[in-house]
Short mmCIF file of N, CA and C in Angstrom, two decimals:
data_model
loop_
_atom_site.label_atom_id
_atom_site.label_comp_id
_atom_site.label_asym_id
_atom_site.label_seq_id
_atom_site.Cartn_x
_atom_site.Cartn_y
_atom_site.Cartn_z
N UNK A 375 -131.75 -28.93 126.85
CA UNK A 375 -130.73 -27.91 126.15
C UNK A 375 -130.45 -26.83 127.37
N UNK A 376 -129.10 -26.57 127.19
CA UNK A 376 -128.58 -25.62 128.29
C UNK A 376 -128.76 -24.27 127.83
N UNK A 377 -129.47 -23.50 128.63
CA UNK A 377 -129.61 -21.95 128.16
C UNK A 377 -128.24 -21.27 128.12
N UNK A 378 -128.07 -20.23 127.39
CA UNK A 378 -127.02 -19.54 127.33
C UNK A 378 -126.97 -18.25 128.24
N UNK A 379 -128.23 -17.79 128.52
CA UNK A 379 -128.33 -16.71 129.57
C UNK A 379 -129.21 -16.90 130.62
N UNK A 380 -128.93 -16.26 131.81
CA UNK A 380 -129.87 -16.36 132.94
C UNK A 380 -129.99 -15.16 133.52
N UNK A 381 -131.48 -14.76 133.85
CA UNK A 381 -131.80 -13.48 134.31
C UNK A 381 -132.16 -13.52 135.79
N UNK A 382 -131.44 -12.67 136.53
CA UNK A 382 -131.51 -12.69 138.08
C UNK A 382 -132.18 -11.48 138.50
N UNK A 383 -133.11 -11.40 139.45
CA UNK A 383 -133.74 -10.34 140.13
C UNK A 383 -132.97 -10.08 141.29
N UNK A 384 -132.28 -8.96 141.35
CA UNK A 384 -131.35 -8.78 142.64
C UNK A 384 -131.96 -7.96 143.67
N UNK A 385 -133.32 -7.60 143.45
CA UNK A 385 -134.13 -7.11 144.52
C UNK A 385 -134.58 -8.14 145.45
N UNK A 386 -134.61 -9.35 145.11
CA UNK A 386 -135.22 -10.49 145.71
C UNK A 386 -134.16 -11.36 146.01
N UNK A 387 -133.59 -11.46 147.34
CA UNK A 387 -132.69 -12.23 147.81
C UNK A 387 -133.25 -13.33 148.72
N UNK A 388 -132.58 -14.38 148.77
CA UNK A 388 -132.93 -15.47 149.82
C UNK A 388 -131.95 -15.31 150.98
N UNK A 389 -132.15 -16.12 151.98
CA UNK A 389 -131.44 -16.10 153.25
C UNK A 389 -129.86 -15.94 153.22
N UNK A 390 -129.53 -16.69 152.05
CA UNK A 390 -128.01 -16.63 151.88
C UNK A 390 -127.49 -15.48 150.99
N UNK A 391 -128.49 -14.68 150.69
CA UNK A 391 -127.95 -13.57 149.81
C UNK A 391 -127.78 -13.71 148.63
N UNK A 392 -128.50 -14.79 147.96
CA UNK A 392 -128.53 -15.26 146.51
C UNK A 392 -129.62 -14.67 145.71
N UNK A 393 -129.38 -14.06 144.78
CA UNK A 393 -130.50 -13.50 143.74
C UNK A 393 -131.31 -14.42 143.19
N UNK A 394 -132.72 -14.13 143.06
CA UNK A 394 -133.63 -15.09 142.48
C UNK A 394 -133.51 -15.17 141.00
N UNK A 395 -133.66 -16.39 140.49
CA UNK A 395 -133.56 -16.61 139.28
C UNK A 395 -134.85 -16.30 138.42
N UNK A 396 -135.04 -15.51 137.57
CA UNK A 396 -136.38 -15.21 136.99
C UNK A 396 -136.66 -15.94 135.59
N UNK A 397 -135.64 -16.08 134.98
CA UNK A 397 -135.83 -16.53 133.46
C UNK A 397 -134.37 -16.89 132.88
N UNK A 398 -134.52 -18.00 132.03
CA UNK A 398 -133.47 -18.49 131.19
C UNK A 398 -133.75 -18.22 129.71
N UNK A 399 -132.81 -18.25 128.85
CA UNK A 399 -133.04 -18.23 127.58
C UNK A 399 -131.65 -18.22 126.62
N UNK A 400 -131.82 -18.12 125.18
CA UNK A 400 -130.85 -18.16 124.42
C UNK A 400 -130.31 -16.89 123.75
N UNK A 401 -131.38 -15.97 123.74
CA UNK A 401 -131.18 -14.67 123.11
C UNK A 401 -131.21 -13.59 124.16
N UNK A 402 -130.10 -12.89 124.20
CA UNK A 402 -129.96 -11.92 124.98
C UNK A 402 -130.76 -10.86 124.89
N UNK A 403 -131.12 -10.45 123.48
CA UNK A 403 -131.62 -9.15 123.17
C UNK A 403 -133.27 -9.42 123.49
N UNK A 404 -133.73 -10.57 123.42
CA UNK A 404 -135.06 -10.82 123.72
C UNK A 404 -135.40 -10.81 125.27
N UNK A 405 -134.34 -11.37 125.89
CA UNK A 405 -134.32 -11.25 127.53
C UNK A 405 -134.29 -9.67 127.96
N UNK A 406 -133.42 -9.12 127.19
CA UNK A 406 -133.29 -7.46 127.70
C UNK A 406 -134.71 -6.79 127.44
N UNK A 407 -135.26 -7.06 126.40
CA UNK A 407 -136.59 -6.48 126.08
C UNK A 407 -137.62 -6.74 127.06
N UNK A 408 -137.70 -7.99 127.40
CA UNK A 408 -138.78 -8.30 128.47
C UNK A 408 -138.25 -7.97 129.79
N UNK A 409 -137.09 -8.18 130.21
CA UNK A 409 -136.66 -7.77 131.53
C UNK A 409 -135.60 -6.61 131.59
N UNK A 410 -136.32 -5.53 131.34
CA UNK A 410 -135.66 -4.19 131.41
C UNK A 410 -135.95 -3.55 132.50
N UNK A 411 -134.79 -3.08 133.37
CA UNK A 411 -134.92 -2.40 134.53
C UNK A 411 -133.68 -2.62 135.60
N UNK A 412 -133.61 -1.83 136.46
CA UNK A 412 -132.47 -1.96 137.41
C UNK A 412 -132.55 -3.07 138.29
N UNK A 413 -133.56 -3.90 138.45
CA UNK A 413 -133.69 -4.91 139.34
C UNK A 413 -133.21 -6.28 138.50
N UNK A 414 -132.99 -6.33 137.32
CA UNK A 414 -132.72 -7.48 136.59
C UNK A 414 -131.39 -7.34 135.93
N UNK A 415 -130.59 -8.42 136.17
CA UNK A 415 -129.20 -8.55 135.74
C UNK A 415 -129.16 -9.98 134.83
N UNK A 416 -128.63 -9.73 133.60
CA UNK A 416 -128.49 -11.01 132.70
C UNK A 416 -127.02 -11.39 132.64
N UNK A 417 -126.88 -12.59 133.00
CA UNK A 417 -125.56 -13.16 132.92
C UNK A 417 -125.37 -14.37 132.06
N UNK A 418 -124.21 -14.64 131.38
CA UNK A 418 -124.00 -15.75 130.55
C UNK A 418 -123.60 -16.97 131.32
N UNK A 419 -124.44 -18.01 130.98
CA UNK A 419 -124.16 -19.24 131.79
C UNK A 419 -122.71 -19.69 131.59
N UNK A 420 -122.31 -19.95 130.41
CA UNK A 420 -121.01 -20.32 129.92
C UNK A 420 -120.37 -19.76 128.83
N UNK A 421 -119.28 -19.41 128.67
CA UNK A 421 -118.67 -18.71 127.69
C UNK A 421 -117.97 -19.47 126.69
N UNK A 422 -118.24 -20.85 126.62
CA UNK A 422 -117.79 -21.44 125.47
C UNK A 422 -118.56 -21.42 124.30
N UNK A 423 -117.72 -21.39 123.13
CA UNK A 423 -118.40 -21.11 121.77
C UNK A 423 -119.20 -22.43 121.35
N UNK A 424 -118.48 -23.57 121.73
CA UNK A 424 -119.16 -24.64 121.31
C UNK A 424 -119.95 -25.38 122.41
N UNK A 425 -121.02 -25.95 122.26
CA UNK A 425 -121.70 -26.70 123.38
C UNK A 425 -121.42 -28.23 123.40
#
């Protein structure tokens, strides 16, 4: 199953300046509760309504 959301830690970057992926999930509210803070950014993987 393809996750709807990805959580990035923007404080940890690799050599190419890409942020580290911390978690994936389908519920934005749950991810926001677990990963709250300035270091974490939640992005939607794909904005299609149908998978």
